[in-house]
Short mmCIF file of C-alpha atoms and ligand atoms in Angstrom, two decimals:
data_model
loop_
_atom_site.label_atom_id
_atom_site.label_comp_id
_atom_site.label_asym_id
_atom_site.label_seq_id
_atom_site.Cartn_x
_atom_site.Cartn_y
_atom_site.Cartn_z
CA MET A 1 110.57 137.27 111.73
CA PHE A 2 112.50 135.41 109.12
CA CYS A 3 111.81 132.06 110.58
CA ASN A 4 108.08 132.62 110.97
CA ALA A 5 106.79 130.54 108.11
CA HIS A 6 103.23 131.60 107.01
CA ASP A 7 102.50 129.11 104.31
CA GLY A 8 103.67 125.94 102.68
CA LEU A 9 105.89 127.75 100.14
CA MET A 10 107.65 129.81 102.84
CA LEU A 11 108.18 126.75 104.91
CA SER A 12 109.68 124.87 101.98
CA LEU A 13 111.99 127.79 101.20
CA TYR A 14 112.96 128.02 104.83
CA LEU A 15 113.68 124.31 105.02
CA LEU A 16 115.72 124.57 101.78
CA LEU A 17 117.80 127.45 103.20
CA CYS A 18 118.33 125.62 106.46
CA PHE A 19 119.39 122.56 104.41
CA ALA A 20 121.78 124.68 102.33
CA PHE A 21 123.37 126.21 105.47
CA GLN A 22 123.60 122.82 107.04
CA VAL A 23 125.46 121.45 103.91
CA LEU A 24 127.81 124.42 104.02
CA ALA A 25 128.45 123.93 107.66
CA ASP A 26 129.06 120.24 107.22
CA SER A 27 131.57 120.76 104.41
CA PRO A 28 134.76 118.94 105.24
CA TRP A 29 136.86 121.43 103.27
CA ILE A 30 138.87 124.25 104.95
CA ASP A 31 137.43 127.57 104.49
CA TYR A 32 140.67 129.55 104.63
CA PRO A 33 141.06 133.35 104.65
CA ALA A 34 142.43 135.12 101.51
CA ASP A 35 145.66 135.88 103.33
CA GLY A 36 147.28 133.81 106.00
CA THR A 37 150.11 131.53 107.05
CA ALA A 38 150.95 128.03 105.73
CA THR A 39 153.82 125.72 105.10
CA MET A 40 155.66 125.17 101.85
CA THR A 41 157.36 122.06 100.56
CA HIS A 42 158.44 121.22 97.11
CA TYR A 43 157.92 118.33 94.64
CA THR A 44 158.83 117.62 91.07
CA ILE A 45 156.45 117.41 88.18
CA PRO A 46 157.77 116.81 84.58
CA ASP A 47 157.82 119.68 82.19
CA GLY A 48 154.53 119.95 80.28
CA PHE A 49 152.71 117.62 82.73
CA VAL A 50 148.94 117.87 83.04
CA ALA A 51 148.30 117.70 86.79
CA ALA A 52 145.07 117.24 88.83
CA CYS A 53 143.28 120.39 87.72
CA GLY A 54 143.85 119.52 84.00
CA CYS A 55 145.54 122.83 83.41
CA ASN A 56 147.43 123.07 80.08
CA GLY A 57 150.91 121.55 80.11
CA ASP A 58 152.38 124.92 79.31
CA SER A 59 151.46 126.06 82.81
CA THR A 60 154.60 124.24 83.97
CA LYS A 61 156.70 126.90 82.23
CA TYR A 62 155.66 129.23 85.03
CA PRO A 63 155.55 128.77 88.78
CA THR A 64 152.86 126.31 89.96
CA ALA A 65 152.06 124.44 93.10
CA ALA A 66 149.83 121.72 94.53
CA MET A 67 147.64 122.59 97.49
CA SER A 68 146.90 120.37 100.42
CA GLN A 69 143.63 118.42 99.79
CA MET A 70 141.38 119.84 102.47
CA ALA A 71 142.14 123.38 101.39
CA TYR A 72 142.26 122.40 97.66
CA GLY A 73 138.60 121.32 98.16
CA SER A 74 138.46 117.86 96.50
CA SER A 75 139.93 114.43 96.85
CA ASN A 76 140.05 113.85 93.20
CA ALA A 77 140.57 115.77 89.98
CA PHE A 78 139.63 119.49 90.23
CA GLY A 79 138.68 121.54 93.21
CA PRO A 80 137.84 125.14 94.04
CA ALA A 81 141.45 126.04 94.48
CA CYS A 82 142.33 125.12 90.83
CA GLY A 83 143.73 128.08 88.94
CA LYS A 84 143.98 130.33 92.03
CA CYS A 85 147.13 132.38 92.42
CA PHE A 86 148.95 133.05 95.66
CA ASN A 87 151.96 135.15 96.56
CA LEU A 88 154.01 132.90 98.79
CA THR A 89 156.57 134.48 101.09
CA LEU A 90 159.24 132.40 102.94
CA LEU A 91 159.60 133.21 106.70
CA ASN A 92 161.86 130.61 108.13
CA SER A 93 162.75 126.97 108.06
CA TYR A 94 162.61 125.16 111.30
CA THR A 95 163.71 121.72 110.29
CA GLY A 96 167.36 122.72 110.84
CA SER A 97 168.71 123.27 114.27
CA PRO A 98 168.75 126.14 115.16
CA PRO A 99 165.75 127.31 112.90
CA PHE A 100 167.09 129.04 109.84
CA LEU A 101 165.96 132.73 109.47
CA PRO A 102 167.06 133.93 105.98
CA SER A 103 168.49 137.39 105.69
CA VAL A 104 166.52 137.99 102.42
CA VAL A 105 162.80 137.99 101.84
CA LYS A 106 161.84 135.65 99.02
CA SER A 107 158.42 135.56 97.44
CA ILE A 108 156.88 133.80 94.45
CA VAL A 109 153.49 134.02 92.79
CA ILE A 110 152.17 130.53 91.94
CA LYS A 111 149.12 129.15 90.23
CA VAL A 112 147.55 126.08 91.82
CA THR A 113 147.38 123.32 89.24
CA ASP A 114 147.58 120.21 91.37
CA LEU A 115 146.28 118.39 94.45
CA CYS A 116 148.49 117.31 97.37
CA PRO A 117 146.71 114.27 98.74
CA LEU A 118 145.58 114.12 102.35
CA SER A 119 147.90 111.92 104.39
CA GLU A 120 147.93 110.83 108.00
CA ALA A 121 150.89 112.70 109.17
CA GLY A 122 152.68 114.54 106.30
CA TRP A 123 152.70 118.19 105.38
CA CYS A 124 149.32 117.83 103.53
CA SER A 125 147.67 116.30 106.50
CA GLY A 126 145.89 119.49 107.63
CA THR A 127 142.07 119.29 108.00
CA LYS A 128 139.41 121.71 109.34
CA THR A 129 140.25 120.56 112.88
CA LYS A 130 143.81 119.17 112.65
CA LYS A 131 147.07 121.05 111.89
CA ASN A 132 149.95 119.53 110.04
CA PRO A 133 153.21 118.75 111.94
CA SER A 134 154.28 122.36 111.96
CA GLY A 135 151.02 123.74 113.23
CA GLN A 136 149.51 124.88 109.85
CA PHE A 137 146.26 123.88 108.24
CA ILE A 138 147.50 124.60 104.64
CA ASN A 139 150.45 123.40 102.69
CA PHE A 140 151.64 124.60 99.28
CA ASP A 141 153.79 122.07 97.47
CA LEU A 142 155.88 124.08 95.01
CA ALA A 143 156.87 122.51 91.64
CA TYR A 144 160.54 122.87 92.08
CA PRO A 145 163.17 122.63 90.58
CA SER A 146 161.41 124.30 87.71
CA ARG A 147 162.60 126.22 84.68
CA ALA A 148 160.41 129.01 85.96
CA ILE A 149 162.22 129.37 89.27
CA PRO A 150 165.74 130.31 89.88
CA ASP A 151 167.81 127.45 91.38
CA ASP A 152 168.81 129.75 94.24
CA PHE A 153 165.23 130.51 95.11
CA PHE A 154 165.41 128.88 98.55
CA PRO A 155 167.87 130.70 100.83
CA SER A 156 170.38 128.45 102.51
CA ASN A 157 173.57 128.46 104.67
CA GLU A 158 175.32 125.32 103.48
CA SER A 159 178.57 126.01 105.32
CA TYR A 160 176.82 126.04 108.61
CA TYR A 161 174.05 123.36 108.20
CA GLY A 162 175.98 121.09 105.84
CA TYR A 163 173.02 120.97 103.32
CA LYS A 164 171.12 123.37 101.24
CA ASP A 165 167.56 122.10 101.12
CA PHE A 166 165.50 122.44 104.31
CA GLY A 167 162.53 120.76 102.76
CA VAL A 168 159.78 122.72 104.52
CA TRP A 169 159.26 126.31 105.20
CA ASN A 170 157.02 128.46 107.33
CA ILE A 171 155.34 130.97 104.95
CA THR A 172 152.73 133.53 104.48
CA TYR A 173 150.33 133.48 101.56
CA GLN A 174 148.22 136.20 99.88
CA THR A 175 145.59 135.63 97.27
CA VAL A 176 146.47 137.62 94.14
CA ASP A 177 145.07 138.38 90.74
CA CYS A 178 146.49 135.75 88.34
CA LEU A 179 146.21 137.97 85.22
CA LYS A 180 148.17 140.75 86.91
CA HIS A 181 150.68 138.93 89.01
CA TRP A 182 151.30 135.39 87.85
CA ALA A 183 154.15 135.14 85.36
CA GLY A 184 152.03 133.10 82.97
CA GLY A 185 148.95 135.26 83.35
CA ARG A 186 149.34 136.82 79.90
CA THR A 187 150.23 133.70 78.03
CA PRO A 188 147.15 132.07 76.50
CA ALA A 189 148.86 128.74 76.12
CA ALA A 190 149.61 128.58 79.86
CA LEU A 191 145.98 129.27 80.90
CA GLY A 192 142.87 127.18 80.90
CA SER A 193 142.42 123.45 80.86
CA VAL A 194 143.11 120.80 78.25
CA THR A 195 140.42 119.82 75.76
CA ASN A 196 141.22 116.19 75.28
CA LEU A 197 139.99 114.98 78.72
CA GLY A 198 136.46 116.21 78.39
CA ASN A 199 134.83 118.88 80.52
CA GLU A 200 133.90 116.76 83.45
CA SER A 201 137.37 116.07 84.81
CA VAL A 202 139.21 119.23 84.09
CA CYS A 203 138.80 122.81 85.40
CA CYS A 204 141.50 125.42 85.39
CA PRO A 205 140.17 128.99 85.35
CA ALA A 206 142.61 131.70 84.15
CA ASN A 207 141.69 133.82 87.15
CA PRO A 208 139.18 132.40 89.68
CA THR A 209 137.29 135.05 91.60
CA GLY A 210 134.80 132.89 93.62
CA ASN A 211 131.98 133.41 91.12
CA LEU A 212 130.26 130.26 89.84
CA ASN A 213 131.21 131.01 86.26
CA ASP A 214 134.98 131.16 86.98
CA THR A 215 135.58 129.03 89.98
CA CYS A 216 135.68 125.20 90.06
CA PRO A 217 133.32 123.25 92.16
CA SER A 218 134.62 120.33 94.28
CA TYR A 219 134.94 117.28 92.00
CA SER A 220 134.65 115.08 95.13
CA ASP A 221 131.19 116.38 95.94
CA HIS A 222 129.93 116.06 92.40
CA ASN A 223 127.77 119.08 92.93
CA ARG A 224 127.79 120.63 89.42
CA LEU A 225 129.71 120.68 86.18
CA PRO A 226 132.60 123.09 86.24
CA PRO A 227 132.65 126.25 84.19
CA ASP A 228 134.05 125.60 80.76
CA THR A 229 137.79 126.45 81.13
CA MET A 230 138.96 124.38 78.25
CA THR A 231 141.47 126.57 76.48
CA SER A 232 139.94 128.51 73.59
CA TYR A 233 143.45 129.30 72.26
CA ALA A 234 143.21 126.57 69.58
CA ARG A 235 139.47 127.01 68.95
CA MET A 236 139.76 130.77 68.41
CA LEU A 237 142.31 130.22 65.67
CA ALA A 238 139.72 127.89 64.00
CA ILE A 239 136.72 130.15 64.24
CA PRO A 240 136.70 133.54 62.37
CA SER A 241 136.09 136.24 65.00
CA THR A 242 133.19 137.80 62.94
CA LEU A 243 131.27 134.45 63.31
CA VAL A 244 131.85 134.67 67.13
CA ILE A 245 130.42 138.22 67.19
CA ILE A 246 127.40 137.20 65.11
CA PHE A 247 126.82 134.34 67.43
CA VAL A 248 127.05 136.46 70.52
CA VAL A 249 124.67 139.04 69.11
CA ALA A 250 122.13 136.44 68.06
CA HIS A 251 122.36 134.86 71.51
CA LEU A 252 121.67 138.27 73.12
CA PHE A 253 118.50 138.78 71.16
CA GLN A 254 117.37 135.29 71.87
CA LEU A 255 117.59 136.08 75.55
CA GLU A 256 115.38 139.15 75.27
C1 NAG B 1 154.45 139.29 97.60
O1 NAG B 1 154.82 139.47 98.91
C2 NAG B 1 156.08 140.18 99.11
C3 NAG B 1 156.44 140.19 100.53
O2 NAG B 1 155.42 140.72 101.27
C4 NAG B 1 155.84 141.68 98.55
O3 NAG B 1 157.05 142.32 98.63
C5 NAG B 1 155.36 141.51 97.05
O4 NAG B 1 155.05 142.84 96.59
C6 NAG B 1 154.20 140.60 96.94
N1 NAG B 1 153.85 140.48 95.55
C7 NAG B 1 152.60 140.59 95.04
C8 NAG B 1 152.42 140.44 93.69
O5 NAG B 1 151.64 140.80 95.78
C1 NAG B 2 175.45 130.82 108.49
O1 NAG B 2 175.11 130.63 109.93
C2 NAG B 2 176.12 130.99 110.76
C3 NAG B 2 175.56 130.59 112.23
O2 NAG B 2 174.28 131.07 112.43
C4 NAG B 2 176.35 132.47 110.71
O3 NAG B 2 177.40 132.87 111.56
C5 NAG B 2 176.74 132.81 109.25
O4 NAG B 2 176.86 134.20 109.13
C6 NAG B 2 175.62 132.32 108.29
N1 NAG B 2 176.09 132.55 106.90
C7 NAG B 2 175.29 132.98 106.03
C8 NAG B 2 175.84 133.15 104.67
O5 NAG B 2 174.12 133.21 106.26
C1 NAG B 3 156.36 130.87 111.61
O1 NAG B 3 156.65 132.23 111.48
C2 NAG B 3 155.89 133.06 112.45
C3 NAG B 3 156.10 134.54 112.12
O2 NAG B 3 157.50 134.82 112.15
C4 NAG B 3 156.35 132.62 113.83
O3 NAG B 3 155.57 133.29 114.80
C5 NAG B 3 156.18 131.14 114.04
O4 NAG B 3 156.70 130.71 115.26
C6 NAG B 3 156.89 130.41 112.92
N1 NAG B 3 156.58 128.98 113.03
C7 NAG B 3 157.51 127.99 112.96
C8 NAG B 3 156.99 126.66 113.10
O5 NAG B 3 158.65 128.27 112.81
C1 NAG B 4 131.34 135.76 85.20
O1 NAG B 4 130.23 136.58 85.48
C2 NAG B 4 130.60 137.90 85.78
C3 NAG B 4 129.23 138.62 86.22
O2 NAG B 4 128.18 138.07 85.55
C4 NAG B 4 131.17 138.54 84.52
O3 NAG B 4 131.50 139.85 84.70
C5 NAG B 4 132.39 137.71 84.17
O4 NAG B 4 132.98 138.18 82.95
C6 NAG B 4 132.17 136.26 83.96
N1 NAG B 4 133.41 135.59 83.87
C7 NAG B 4 133.62 134.61 83.00
C8 NAG B 4 134.95 133.99 82.92
O5 NAG B 4 132.75 134.15 82.28
C1 NAG B 5 130.07 119.22 79.21
O1 NAG B 5 129.76 117.87 78.81
C2 NAG B 5 128.41 117.52 78.96
C3 NAG B 5 128.15 116.09 78.67
O2 NAG B 5 129.22 115.58 77.79
C4 NAG B 5 127.59 118.38 78.08
O3 NAG B 5 126.16 118.14 78.18
C5 NAG B 5 127.79 119.87 78.41
O4 NAG B 5 127.13 120.72 77.57
C6 NAG B 5 129.29 120.23 78.41
N1 NAG B 5 129.39 121.57 78.95
C7 NAG B 5 130.26 122.41 78.58
C8 NAG B 5 130.32 123.70 79.30
O5 NAG B 5 131.00 122.27 77.52
#
């Protein structure tokens, strides 16, 4: 049997595995499914702003959002959600009375560039065991108004409710490929993280897939350095591509 340790080495390996599983099980972060339900709020960030993940300022030219802390995966700086893209679809708003059910289906693909701090009672208060006030574990805080999003993105019925902005929406989310579906996915200047803050406090992969080399660790847990996501846009202009090829080839042989 797997747990039948025959010698010291096996026993050590076994204990190590048990420890690893224990650490995973004890993780405070929400292990959410790729697709699900959540809430959406909105907040303002200045044009060109470098938010918690350290993504390049030009990311703000495209739709971005902050994710609630316990799903974001860190209480500080970058987390595993940094750079991830989600297709967010508005279902209804329930802050109005009666709840508002739009007659149109509105969706938007965002890239996560920021952290929505955990609070006691707000929309970003969801934890592994506690839902936010509308019964969801996850909240996406959309950067809006934004030059990337039409001003009439949120459906409304002003003549009936007397106001346009419901503030919070019931939504569904789907994890999507950033390069294919995010509006900034083909714009090098909008991808990656800034260089001037060093590599230990920024991490903004172009398209995180969950692999160690393209997904940020939790900054809070200090478990490892992030993959290098500093934008190579400027660096590539400075280094002739033949040199890059020579370096790569030399590196390959060195590994043999
Ligand atoms: C986003 O979701 C909407 C509604 O389900 C769907 O029509 C649209 O195709 C989706 N977009 C992507 C890129 O998955
Ligand atoms: C606004 O809401 C009222 C009451 O539900 C409804 O009669 C009206 O058709 C709505 N108007 C629009 C533009 O949705
Ligand atoms: C959110 O939408 C789902 C699907 O339509 C619905 O079952 C649920 O009651 C809604 N939640 C709220 C708080 O409106
Ligand atoms: C990460 O590793 C996988 C498998 O080794 C590779 O296919 C992929 O290109 C790597 N991604 C990055 C961003 O380095
Ligand atoms: C990040 O910085 C550390 C210390 O400054 C350095 O040792 C490491 O090589 C850097 N890693 C990358 C991927 O640039």
